Short mmCIF file of C-alpha atoms in Angstrom, two decimals:
data_model
loop_
_atom_site.label_atom_id
_atom_site.label_comp_id
_atom_site.label_asym_id
_atom_site.label_seq_id
_atom_site.Cartn_x
_atom_site.Cartn_y
_atom_site.Cartn_z
CA UNK C 23 7.69 15.53 -33.70
CA UNK C 24 10.82 16.55 -32.06
CA UNK C 25 9.09 19.44 -30.52
CA UNK C 26 6.07 17.91 -28.89
CA UNK C 27 5.82 17.66 -25.52
CA UNK C 28 8.97 19.86 -24.99
CA UNK C 29 9.60 20.47 -21.21
CA UNK C 30 6.55 18.49 -20.18
CA UNK C 31 7.22 16.15 -17.38
CA UNK C 32 8.13 12.55 -18.35
CA UNK C 33 6.65 9.57 -16.66
CA UNK C 34 4.27 9.22 -13.84
CA UNK C 35 4.06 12.43 -11.44
CA UNK C 36 3.15 12.43 -7.74
CA UNK C 37 0.14 14.18 -6.93
CA UNK C 38 0.35 16.99 -4.94
CA UNK C 39 -0.84 16.56 -1.23
CA UNK C 40 -1.28 12.90 -1.82
CA UNK C 41 1.06 10.65 0.46
CA UNK C 42 -0.14 7.10 -0.75
CA UNK C 43 -1.99 5.70 -3.77
CA UNK C 44 -2.96 2.36 -3.36
CA UNK C 45 -4.78 0.07 -6.10
CA UNK C 46 -7.67 -2.50 -5.36
CA UNK C 47 -7.54 -5.22 -8.17
CA UNK C 48 -8.64 -8.56 -8.98
CA UNK C 49 -8.06 -11.19 -11.79
CA UNK C 50 -12.00 -11.24 -12.21
CA UNK C 51 -15.53 -9.87 -11.34
CA UNK C 52 -17.73 -11.05 -9.15
CA UNK C 53 -15.38 -11.76 -5.89
CA UNK C 54 -16.31 -8.41 -4.13
CA UNK C 55 -13.45 -6.03 -5.05
CA UNK C 56 -15.35 -3.03 -4.80
CA UNK C 57 -17.12 -4.05 -1.46
CA UNK C 58 -13.42 -4.85 -0.28
CA UNK C 59 -12.25 -1.09 -1.59
CA UNK C 60 -15.27 1.00 -0.46
CA UNK C 61 -14.87 -0.44 3.17
CA UNK C 62 -11.24 -0.26 3.16
CA UNK C 63 -11.57 3.39 2.51
CA UNK C 64 -14.13 3.95 4.93
CA UNK C 65 -12.03 1.95 7.73
CA UNK C 66 -8.82 4.02 6.92
CA UNK C 67 -10.65 7.40 7.29
CA UNK C 68 -12.36 5.88 10.65
CA UNK C 69 -8.77 4.93 12.14
CA UNK C 70 -7.96 9.09 11.60
CA UNK C 71 -6.56 9.19 8.11
CA UNK C 72 -7.50 11.23 5.09
CA UNK C 73 -8.69 9.28 2.13
CA UNK C 74 -9.80 9.48 -1.22
CA UNK C 75 -11.34 6.79 -3.51
CA UNK C 76 -11.39 6.67 -7.17
CA UNK C 77 -14.08 4.52 -8.89
CA UNK C 78 -11.80 3.41 -12.02
CA UNK C 79 -14.17 0.63 -12.69
CA UNK C 80 -15.37 2.62 -15.94
CA UNK C 81 -18.16 -0.14 -17.17
CA UNK C 82 -19.26 -0.82 -14.02
CA UNK C 83 -19.13 2.28 -11.46
CA UNK C 84 -21.06 0.86 -8.39
CA UNK C 85 -19.11 3.33 -5.66
CA UNK C 86 -21.58 5.59 -5.74
CA UNK C 87 -24.20 3.31 -4.94
CA UNK C 88 -22.02 1.73 -2.18
CA UNK C 89 -21.31 5.31 -0.54
CA UNK C 90 -24.98 6.46 -1.03
CA UNK C 91 -24.43 9.40 -3.27
CA UNK C 92 -25.47 10.00 -6.89
CA UNK C 93 -25.41 13.58 -7.37
CA UNK C 94 -23.23 15.33 -9.87
CA UNK C 95 -19.90 16.60 -8.40
CA UNK C 96 -19.42 20.82 -8.85
CA UNK C 97 -16.75 22.31 -11.06
CA UNK C 98 -14.81 24.58 -9.07
CA UNK C 99 -11.77 26.97 -9.74
CA UNK C 100 -10.38 26.82 -13.23
CA UNK C 101 -12.09 23.62 -14.32
CA UNK C 102 -11.30 21.51 -11.42
CA UNK C 103 -14.10 18.97 -9.95
CA UNK C 104 -14.91 18.83 -6.45
CA UNK C 105 -15.07 15.36 -5.13
CA UNK C 106 -18.35 14.18 -3.20
CA UNK C 107 -17.88 13.44 0.30
CA UNK C 108 -19.28 10.50 1.64
CA UNK C 109 -18.86 8.89 5.05
CA UNK C 110 -15.66 10.37 5.74
CA UNK C 111 -14.35 9.46 1.83
CA UNK C 112 -13.94 11.94 -0.82
CA UNK C 113 -14.73 9.97 -4.08
CA UNK C 114 -15.03 10.76 -7.56
CA UNK C 115 -16.78 8.26 -10.19
CA UNK C 116 -18.06 7.95 -13.71
CA UNK C 117 -21.27 6.81 -12.24
CA UNK C 118 -21.62 10.28 -10.78
CA UNK C 119 -21.50 12.04 -14.40
CA UNK C 120 -23.46 9.21 -16.38
CA UNK C 121 -25.78 7.70 -13.81
CA UNK C 122 -28.68 5.01 -14.28
CA UNK C 123 -28.46 2.31 -16.60
CA UNK C 124 -26.72 4.05 -19.46
CA UNK C 125 -23.79 2.03 -20.28
CA UNK C 126 -20.17 3.82 -20.71
CA UNK C 127 -19.26 2.72 -24.33
CA UNK C 128 -15.62 4.04 -24.96
CA UNK C 129 -12.13 2.49 -26.10
CA UNK C 130 -8.81 2.80 -24.56
CA UNK C 131 -7.78 6.64 -25.16
CA UNK C 132 -10.96 7.57 -23.72
CA UNK C 133 -10.52 5.51 -20.56
CA UNK C 134 -7.07 7.07 -20.38
CA UNK C 135 -8.43 10.38 -20.70
CA UNK C 136 -11.02 9.88 -17.81
CA UNK C 137 -8.16 8.20 -15.65
CA UNK C 138 -6.30 11.00 -15.87
CA UNK C 139 -8.86 13.59 -15.02
CA UNK C 140 -9.63 11.63 -12.04
CA UNK C 141 -6.12 11.76 -10.69
CA UNK C 142 -4.80 15.15 -11.90
CA UNK C 143 -8.21 17.34 -12.27
CA UNK C 144 -9.85 16.35 -9.10
CA UNK C 145 -9.49 18.72 -6.09
CA UNK C 146 -8.30 15.98 -3.69
CA UNK C 147 -6.53 18.19 -1.56
CA UNK C 148 -4.38 16.47 1.34
CA UNK C 149 -4.57 12.84 1.59
CA UNK C 150 -2.87 10.23 3.17
CA UNK C 151 -4.53 7.67 1.06
CA UNK C 152 -6.10 7.51 -2.45
CA UNK C 153 -7.88 4.10 -3.19
CA UNK C 154 -8.09 3.30 -6.54
CA UNK C 155 -10.97 0.80 -7.23
CA UNK C 156 -9.74 -0.75 -10.51
CA UNK C 157 -11.81 -2.75 -13.07
CA UNK C 158 -11.70 -6.45 -13.06
CA UNK C 159 -8.94 -8.29 -15.05
CA UNK C 160 -5.77 -6.79 -16.76
CA UNK C 161 -6.66 -4.04 -19.29
CA UNK C 162 -6.09 -0.59 -20.36
CA UNK C 163 -7.06 1.18 -17.08
CA UNK C 164 -4.11 -0.37 -15.33
CA UNK C 165 -1.89 0.95 -17.57
CA UNK C 166 -3.20 4.51 -17.50
CA UNK C 167 -2.66 4.65 -13.88
CA UNK C 168 0.70 3.44 -13.82
CA UNK C 169 1.82 6.23 -16.47
CA UNK C 170 0.42 8.70 -14.88
CA UNK C 171 1.03 8.58 -11.21
CA UNK C 172 3.54 6.38 -9.11
CA UNK C 173 1.64 3.73 -7.07
CA UNK C 174 2.64 3.03 -3.65
CA UNK C 175 1.30 -0.61 -4.13
CA UNK C 176 -1.69 -2.79 -4.90
CA UNK C 177 -4.14 -4.91 -2.89
CA UNK C 178 -5.62 -8.11 -5.08
CA UNK C 179 -8.82 -9.49 -3.86
CA UNK C 180 -10.06 -12.82 -4.37
CA UNK C 181 -12.38 -15.48 -3.18
CA UNK C 182 -10.84 -19.16 -2.46
CA UNK C 183 -12.00 -20.84 -5.42
CA UNK C 184 -9.42 -22.29 -8.00
CA UNK C 185 -11.22 -20.48 -10.79
CA UNK C 186 -11.26 -17.03 -9.11
CA UNK C 187 -7.01 -17.48 -7.96
CA UNK C 188 -6.29 -18.52 -11.71
CA UNK C 189 -7.40 -15.12 -12.48
CA UNK C 190 -5.96 -13.53 -9.26
CA UNK C 191 -2.45 -14.75 -10.20
CA UNK C 192 -2.51 -13.01 -13.81
CA UNK C 193 -3.44 -9.73 -11.52
CA UNK C 194 -0.42 -10.32 -9.33
CA UNK C 195 1.55 -11.05 -12.54
CA UNK C 196 0.07 -7.59 -14.20
CA UNK C 197 1.34 -5.57 -11.23
CA UNK C 198 4.62 -7.54 -11.02
CA UNK C 199 5.02 -6.37 -14.76
CA UNK C 200 4.30 -2.81 -14.42
CA UNK C 201 6.55 -2.67 -11.62
CA UNK C 202 3.90 -1.84 -8.76
CA UNK C 203 4.66 -3.71 -5.62
CA UNK C 204 1.73 -5.72 -4.26
CA UNK C 205 0.85 -5.03 -0.54
CA UNK C 206 -1.08 -8.51 0.05
CA UNK C 207 -4.00 -10.35 -0.70
CA UNK C 208 -7.53 -10.48 0.68
CA UNK C 209 -9.83 -13.30 0.78
CA UNK C 210 -13.40 -11.97 0.18
CA UNK C 211 -16.69 -13.95 0.93
CA UNK C 212 -14.40 -16.66 2.86
CA UNK C 213 -16.64 -18.48 4.96
CA UNK C 214 -20.51 -17.94 5.87
CA UNK C 215 -21.43 -18.53 9.70
CA UNK C 216 -25.23 -19.50 9.80
CA UNK C 217 -27.45 -18.61 12.65
CA UNK C 218 -27.12 -22.00 14.40
CA UNK C 219 -23.07 -21.40 14.41
CA UNK C 220 -22.62 -23.79 11.85
CA UNK C 221 -19.91 -22.35 8.91
CA UNK C 222 -19.93 -23.57 5.37
CA UNK C 223 -17.11 -23.04 2.93
CA UNK C 224 -18.72 -21.76 -0.05
CA UNK C 225 -15.62 -20.84 -2.06
CA UNK C 226 -13.06 -22.47 -0.73
CA UNK C 227 -11.78 -20.93 2.45
CA UNK C 228 -7.65 -20.74 2.62
CA UNK C 229 -7.12 -20.72 -0.89
CA UNK C 230 -5.94 -17.16 -0.95
CA UNK C 231 -3.85 -17.30 1.80
CA UNK C 232 -2.15 -20.38 0.20
CA UNK C 233 -1.94 -18.34 -2.84
CA UNK C 234 -0.21 -15.46 -0.87
CA UNK C 235 2.39 -17.25 0.82
CA UNK C 236 3.21 -18.94 -2.62
CA UNK C 237 3.82 -15.62 -4.27
CA UNK C 238 5.79 -14.55 -0.92
CA UNK C 239 3.09 -12.11 -0.06
CA UNK C 240 1.05 -10.80 2.83
CA UNK C 241 -2.00 -12.28 3.34
CA UNK C 242 -4.32 -9.15 4.68
CA UNK C 243 -6.97 -11.16 6.05
CA UNK C 244 -10.64 -12.78 5.16
CA UNK C 245 -13.76 -11.19 4.82
CA UNK C 246 -16.99 -13.36 5.72
CA UNK C 247 -19.80 -13.89 3.30
CA UNK C 248 -22.54 -12.25 5.27
CA UNK C 249 -25.60 -10.98 3.87
CA UNK C 250 -25.30 -7.71 6.03
CA UNK C 251 -22.15 -6.71 4.11
CA UNK C 252 -23.96 -6.98 0.86
CA UNK C 253 -27.14 -4.70 2.08
CA UNK C 254 -24.89 -2.46 3.67
CA UNK C 255 -23.53 -1.73 0.06
CA UNK C 256 -27.13 -1.56 -1.63
CA UNK C 257 -28.22 0.99 0.83
CA UNK C 258 -25.03 3.02 0.83
CA UNK C 259 -24.14 2.57 4.53
CA UNK C 260 -21.00 0.34 4.17
CA UNK C 261 -20.46 -2.07 7.23
CA UNK C 262 -17.03 -0.46 8.11
CA UNK C 263 -19.16 2.60 9.41
CA UNK C 264 -20.07 0.05 12.43
CA UNK C 265 -16.46 0.75 13.60
CA UNK C 266 -13.52 -1.56 14.51
CA UNK C 267 -15.31 -3.12 17.44
CA UNK C 268 -18.05 -4.54 15.43
CA UNK C 269 -17.84 -8.10 14.77
CA UNK C 270 -19.07 -7.75 10.98
CA UNK C 271 -16.56 -4.73 10.41
CA UNK C 272 -13.72 -6.07 12.26
CA UNK C 273 -12.08 -7.70 9.47
CA UNK C 274 -12.09 -4.72 7.27
CA UNK C 275 -10.15 -2.80 9.66
CA UNK C 276 -7.51 -5.56 10.26
CA UNK C 277 -6.84 -5.51 6.53
CA UNK C 278 -6.97 -1.26 6.65
CA UNK C 279 -4.26 -1.20 9.58
CA UNK C 280 -2.26 -3.78 7.57
CA UNK C 281 -2.47 -1.84 4.16
CA UNK C 282 -1.39 1.20 6.41
CA UNK C 283 1.48 -0.35 7.87
CA UNK C 284 2.88 -1.97 4.43
CA UNK C 285 2.36 1.40 2.77
CA UNK C 286 4.40 3.36 5.07
CA UNK C 287 7.23 0.63 4.89
CA UNK C 288 7.31 0.63 1.01
CA UNK C 289 7.43 4.48 1.13
CA UNK C 290 10.10 4.57 3.59
CA UNK C 291 12.20 1.92 1.44
CA UNK C 292 11.48 3.90 -1.73
CA UNK C 293 12.89 7.16 0.28
CA UNK C 294 15.98 5.31 1.43
CA UNK C 295 16.53 4.43 -2.52
CA UNK C 296 16.36 7.65 -3.47
CA UNK C 297 18.52 9.15 -0.84
CA UNK C 298 21.63 6.69 -1.63
CA UNK C 299 20.81 7.22 -5.31
#
């Protein structure tokens, strides 16, 4: 055993050409985490950044549907995977390899292998941001991710309901335990505006902002509950494609701008620490 891995790099290794790796997580399913991750990636791309997206939700890979592409990726060079390009975002997903309704049935070691392949064997090229859409909860995928690559930080998505926030707090604690800085929190499906202008508080608007304040975290913004956002995801046309001037997409661009600013701040702080040491 003493000879195993001799000379191999220890611990997480940076991805060549990738400036920032940002995970998007949630404590529970059903809060629209993938919707936020996809629109965040598209918004960052429209703001001029080079963006990649890993669909790490192995059991529920919805990114191909939301980005409107389902073809298998090409194998290039020495057994490397060429990511799919859609709406200016390079992405990879198990849903491209095992499409349709066939479930992925696998245990922890296989999950770890897939995450490593998505990070290290995909031809990402030069990226400013690699967004990782995590599965809900606090399971194996997060551990595999932080063991493989250094994360710039994480975004936690929740609705404002007490039930969702109970699990979101577990996600915050998980990132704390694995020493990943939380960039901030997003409240999805915050409020719903009816055609007559009446605003309905469906899931407890403001709960996520209060939770962020309790944890000393930045509140990145609130996204309305709007059927057009769901329709965009179902059709493979994320609402962020409408641009920052769009009333519907504006909140995603506000989140994207805050994520970009905070990621740069975290990276600069990390460089300062390295220089001091």
